[in-house]
Short mmCIF file of C-alpha atoms in Angstrom, two decimals:
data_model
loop_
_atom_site.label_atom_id
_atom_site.label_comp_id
_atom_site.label_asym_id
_atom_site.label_seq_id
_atom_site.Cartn_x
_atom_site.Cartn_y
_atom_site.Cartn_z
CA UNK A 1 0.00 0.00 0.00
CA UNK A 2 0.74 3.86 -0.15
CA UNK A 3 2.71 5.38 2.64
CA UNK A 4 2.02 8.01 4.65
CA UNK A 5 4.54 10.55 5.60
CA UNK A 6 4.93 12.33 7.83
CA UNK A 7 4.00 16.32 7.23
CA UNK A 8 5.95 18.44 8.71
CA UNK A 9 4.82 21.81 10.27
CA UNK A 10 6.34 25.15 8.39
CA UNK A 11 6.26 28.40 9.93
CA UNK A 12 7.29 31.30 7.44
CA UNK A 13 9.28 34.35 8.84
CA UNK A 14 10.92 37.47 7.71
CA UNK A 15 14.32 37.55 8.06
CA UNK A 16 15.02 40.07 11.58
CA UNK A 17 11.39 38.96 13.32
CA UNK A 18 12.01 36.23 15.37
CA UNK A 19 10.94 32.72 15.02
CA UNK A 20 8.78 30.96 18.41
CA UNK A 21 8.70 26.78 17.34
CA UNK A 22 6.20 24.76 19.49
CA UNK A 23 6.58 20.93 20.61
CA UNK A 24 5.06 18.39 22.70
CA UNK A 25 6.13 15.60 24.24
CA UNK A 26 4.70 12.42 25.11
CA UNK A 27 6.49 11.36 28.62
CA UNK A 28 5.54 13.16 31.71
CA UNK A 29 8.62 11.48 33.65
CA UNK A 30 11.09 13.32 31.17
CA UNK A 31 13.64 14.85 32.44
CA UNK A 32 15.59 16.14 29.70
CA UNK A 33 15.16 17.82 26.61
CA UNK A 34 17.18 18.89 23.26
CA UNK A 35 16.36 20.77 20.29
CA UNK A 36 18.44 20.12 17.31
CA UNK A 37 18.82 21.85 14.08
CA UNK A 38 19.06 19.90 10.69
CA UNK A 39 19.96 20.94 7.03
CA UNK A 40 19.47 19.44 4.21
CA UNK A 41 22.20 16.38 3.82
CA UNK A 42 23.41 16.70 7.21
CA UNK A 43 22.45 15.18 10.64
CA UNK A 44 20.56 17.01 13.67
CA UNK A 45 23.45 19.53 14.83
CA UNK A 46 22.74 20.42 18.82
CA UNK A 47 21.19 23.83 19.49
CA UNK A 48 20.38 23.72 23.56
CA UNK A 49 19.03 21.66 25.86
CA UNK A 50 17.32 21.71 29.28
CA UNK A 51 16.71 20.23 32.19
CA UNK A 52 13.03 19.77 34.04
CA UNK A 53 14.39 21.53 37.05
CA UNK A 54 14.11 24.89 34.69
CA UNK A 55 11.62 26.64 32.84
CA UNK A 56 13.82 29.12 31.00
CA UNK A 57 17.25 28.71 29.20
CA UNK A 58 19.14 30.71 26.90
CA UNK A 59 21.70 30.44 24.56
CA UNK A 60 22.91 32.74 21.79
CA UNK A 61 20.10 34.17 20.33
CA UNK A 62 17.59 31.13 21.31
CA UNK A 63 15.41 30.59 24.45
CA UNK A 64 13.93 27.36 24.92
CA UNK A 65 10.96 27.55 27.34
CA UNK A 66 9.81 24.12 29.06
CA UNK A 67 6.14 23.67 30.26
CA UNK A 68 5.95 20.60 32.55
CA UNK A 69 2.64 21.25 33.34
CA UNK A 70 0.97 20.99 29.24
CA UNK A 71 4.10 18.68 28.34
CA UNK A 72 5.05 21.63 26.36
CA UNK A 73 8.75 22.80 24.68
CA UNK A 74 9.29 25.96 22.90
CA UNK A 75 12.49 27.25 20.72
CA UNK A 76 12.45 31.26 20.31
CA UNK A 77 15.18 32.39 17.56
CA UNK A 78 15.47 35.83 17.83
CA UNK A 79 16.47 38.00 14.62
CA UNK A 80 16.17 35.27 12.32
CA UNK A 81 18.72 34.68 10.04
CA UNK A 82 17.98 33.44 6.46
CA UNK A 83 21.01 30.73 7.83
CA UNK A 84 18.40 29.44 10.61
CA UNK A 85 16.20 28.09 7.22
CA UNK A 86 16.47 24.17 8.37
CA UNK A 87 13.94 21.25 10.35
CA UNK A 88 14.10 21.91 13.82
CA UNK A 89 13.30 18.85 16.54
CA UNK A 90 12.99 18.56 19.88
CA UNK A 91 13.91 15.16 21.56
CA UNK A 92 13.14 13.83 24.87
CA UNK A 93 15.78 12.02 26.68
CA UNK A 94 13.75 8.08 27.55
CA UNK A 95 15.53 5.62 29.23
CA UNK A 96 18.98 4.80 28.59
CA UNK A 97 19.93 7.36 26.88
CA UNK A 98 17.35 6.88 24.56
CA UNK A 99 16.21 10.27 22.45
CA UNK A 100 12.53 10.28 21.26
CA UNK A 101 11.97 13.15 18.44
CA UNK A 102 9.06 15.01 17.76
CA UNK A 103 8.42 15.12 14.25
CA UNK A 104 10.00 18.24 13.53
CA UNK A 105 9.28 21.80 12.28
CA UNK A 106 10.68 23.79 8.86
CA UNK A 107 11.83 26.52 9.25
CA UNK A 108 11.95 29.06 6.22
CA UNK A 109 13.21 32.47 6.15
CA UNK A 110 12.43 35.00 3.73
CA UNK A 111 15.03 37.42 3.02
CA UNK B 1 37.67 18.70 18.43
CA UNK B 2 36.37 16.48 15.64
CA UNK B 3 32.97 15.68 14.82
CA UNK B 4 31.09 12.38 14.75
CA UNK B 5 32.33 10.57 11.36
CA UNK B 6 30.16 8.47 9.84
CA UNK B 7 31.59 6.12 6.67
CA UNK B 8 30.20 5.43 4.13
CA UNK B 9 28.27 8.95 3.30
CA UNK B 10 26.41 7.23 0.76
CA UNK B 11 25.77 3.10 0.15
CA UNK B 12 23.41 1.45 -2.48
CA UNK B 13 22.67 -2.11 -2.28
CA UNK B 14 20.18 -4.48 -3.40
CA UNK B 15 17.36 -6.59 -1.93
CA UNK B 16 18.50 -9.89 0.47
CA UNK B 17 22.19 -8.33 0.91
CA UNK B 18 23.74 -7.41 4.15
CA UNK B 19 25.35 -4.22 4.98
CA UNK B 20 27.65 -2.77 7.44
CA UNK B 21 27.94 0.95 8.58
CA UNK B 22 30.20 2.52 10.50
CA UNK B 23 30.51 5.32 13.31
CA UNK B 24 33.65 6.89 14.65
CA UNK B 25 32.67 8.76 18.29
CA UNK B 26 33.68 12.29 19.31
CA UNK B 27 37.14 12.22 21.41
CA UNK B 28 36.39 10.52 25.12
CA UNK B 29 32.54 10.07 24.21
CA UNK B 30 31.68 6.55 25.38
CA UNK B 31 28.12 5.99 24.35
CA UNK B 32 27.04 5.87 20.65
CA UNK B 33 23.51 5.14 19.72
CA UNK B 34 21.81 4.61 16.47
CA UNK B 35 18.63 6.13 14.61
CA UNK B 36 16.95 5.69 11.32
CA UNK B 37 15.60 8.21 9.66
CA UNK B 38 13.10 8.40 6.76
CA UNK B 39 10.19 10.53 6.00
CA UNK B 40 7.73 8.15 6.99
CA UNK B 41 8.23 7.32 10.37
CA UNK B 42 10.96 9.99 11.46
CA UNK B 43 13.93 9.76 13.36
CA UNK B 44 13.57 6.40 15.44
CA UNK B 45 15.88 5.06 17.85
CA UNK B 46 17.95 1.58 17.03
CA UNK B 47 19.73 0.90 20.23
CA UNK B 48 22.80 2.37 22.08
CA UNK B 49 25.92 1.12 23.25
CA UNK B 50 27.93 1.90 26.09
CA UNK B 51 31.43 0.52 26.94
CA UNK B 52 30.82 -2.01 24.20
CA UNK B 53 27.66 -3.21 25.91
CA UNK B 54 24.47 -3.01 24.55
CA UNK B 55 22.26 -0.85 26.89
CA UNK B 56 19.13 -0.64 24.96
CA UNK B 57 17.50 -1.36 22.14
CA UNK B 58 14.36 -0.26 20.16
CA UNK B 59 11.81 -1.74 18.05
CA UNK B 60 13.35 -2.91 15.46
CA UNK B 61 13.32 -6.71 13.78
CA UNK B 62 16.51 -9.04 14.93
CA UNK B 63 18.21 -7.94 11.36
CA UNK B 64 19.73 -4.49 12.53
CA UNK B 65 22.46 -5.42 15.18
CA UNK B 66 25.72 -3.62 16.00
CA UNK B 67 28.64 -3.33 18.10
CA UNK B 68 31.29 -1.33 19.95
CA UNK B 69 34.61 -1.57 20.36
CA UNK B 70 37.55 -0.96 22.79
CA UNK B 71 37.90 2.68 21.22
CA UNK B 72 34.45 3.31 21.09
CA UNK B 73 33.98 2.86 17.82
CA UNK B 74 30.73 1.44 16.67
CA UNK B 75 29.20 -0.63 13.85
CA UNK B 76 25.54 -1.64 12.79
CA UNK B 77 24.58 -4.27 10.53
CA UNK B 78 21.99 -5.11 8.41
CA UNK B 79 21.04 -8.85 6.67
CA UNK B 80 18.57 -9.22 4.13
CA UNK B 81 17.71 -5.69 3.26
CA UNK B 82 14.15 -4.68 2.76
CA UNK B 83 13.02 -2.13 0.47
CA UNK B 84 11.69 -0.64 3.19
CA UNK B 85 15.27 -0.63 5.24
CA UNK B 86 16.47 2.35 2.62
CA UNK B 87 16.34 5.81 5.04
CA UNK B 88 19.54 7.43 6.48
CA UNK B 89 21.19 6.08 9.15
CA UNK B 90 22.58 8.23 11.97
CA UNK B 91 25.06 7.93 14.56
CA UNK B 92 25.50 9.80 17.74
CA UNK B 93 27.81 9.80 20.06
CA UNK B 94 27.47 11.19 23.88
CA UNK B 95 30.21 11.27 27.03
CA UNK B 96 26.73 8.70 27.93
CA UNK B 97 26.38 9.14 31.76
CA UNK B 98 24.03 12.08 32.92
CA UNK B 99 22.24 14.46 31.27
CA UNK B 100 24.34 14.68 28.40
CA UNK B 101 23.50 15.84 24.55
CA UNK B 102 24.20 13.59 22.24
CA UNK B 103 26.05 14.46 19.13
CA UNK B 104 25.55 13.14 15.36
CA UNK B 105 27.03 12.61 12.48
CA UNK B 106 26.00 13.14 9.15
CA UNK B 107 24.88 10.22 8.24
CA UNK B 108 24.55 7.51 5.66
CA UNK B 109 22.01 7.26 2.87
CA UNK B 110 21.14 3.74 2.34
CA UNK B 111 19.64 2.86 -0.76
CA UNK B 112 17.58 -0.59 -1.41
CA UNK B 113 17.04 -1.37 -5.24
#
């Protein structure tokens, strides 16, 4: 039979606005969360993580925001960059060391 | 400090053969796991390995296997490839105790004619 793929979120932004992605996750119990970056032929690259003891972490020019409560991850990208055009993910650290992915957002920046 | 290396970048191979893919760890990172990827079904965890011990495993059929070795290196393994077995195969590598990111390479495009 035919399969189904996945379709992927896109959010659209101007290049300077900044960019808010939205995830869930499945696992109550996590305790640990990434967001990666990927371009086209390369593998996820590491953007920032966070731990369930925070809400609120920043890096260079991204915020991730972490609702326990709604199971509920958030990248902010501020001043978007037409270099930033890529699928974001988030992942959720399981049990040994196990990552579970979301199914991933593109990004696309219009210059 | 050097990346995760991943070898081959890019493998084509036909139905009922076996392959072998392999992953070279970041400097002092002990654990390496595995993930497929395709557009189907996503980036989905094979199994990781730790000290050249297998310390989980996902659900995938008894074909895909791998190993570690002394340096950390790893290697998975697939036997009589499915069409449905072509997706890219990434390997990550993390220092694997703690809260830890783990780090990937780029990857290798398997192909199934």
């Amino acid at each position: 039979g035919e399969s189904v793929g996945l379709h992927l979120p896109t959010l659209s932004v101007q290049e300077g606005d900044n960019s808010i992605i939205n995830c869930a996750y499945s696992n109550s119990a996590s305790d640990y969360f990434i967001w990666y970056k990927q371009e086209s032929g390369k593998g996820p690259q590491f953007i920032i993580d966070i731990r369930s003891n925070m809400d609120k972490r920043q890096g260079q020019r991204v915020t991730v925001l972490l609702n326990k409560t709604v199971k509920h991850l958030s990248l902010q990208i501020a001043a978007t960059q037409p270099g930033d055009s890529a699928v974001y993910f988030c992942a959720e650290m399981g049990y040994g060391n196990k990552l579970v992915f979301g199914a991933g957002t593109i990004l696309r920046v219009k210059s | 400090k050097a990346g995760v290396t991943q070898t081959p970048r890019y493998l084509i191979k036909t139905r009922g053969q076996q392959v072998t893919l392999s992953c070279s760890p970041i400097s002092g990172h002990r654990s390496v796991s595995w993930y497929q990827q395709t557009p189907g079904q996503g980036l989905q965890f094979l199994f990781e390995y730790f000290s050249e011990t297998q310390r989980n495993k996902g659900n995938f059929p008894g074909r895909f296997s791998g190993r570690q070795f002394s340096n950390s290196r790893s290697e998975m393994n697939v036997s009589t490839l499915e069409l449905g077995d072509s997706a890219l195969y990434l390997c990550a590598s993390s220092i694997g105790q703690g809260d830890q990111p783990q780090h990937f390479g780029d990857g290798t495009r398997l192909s199934i004619l």
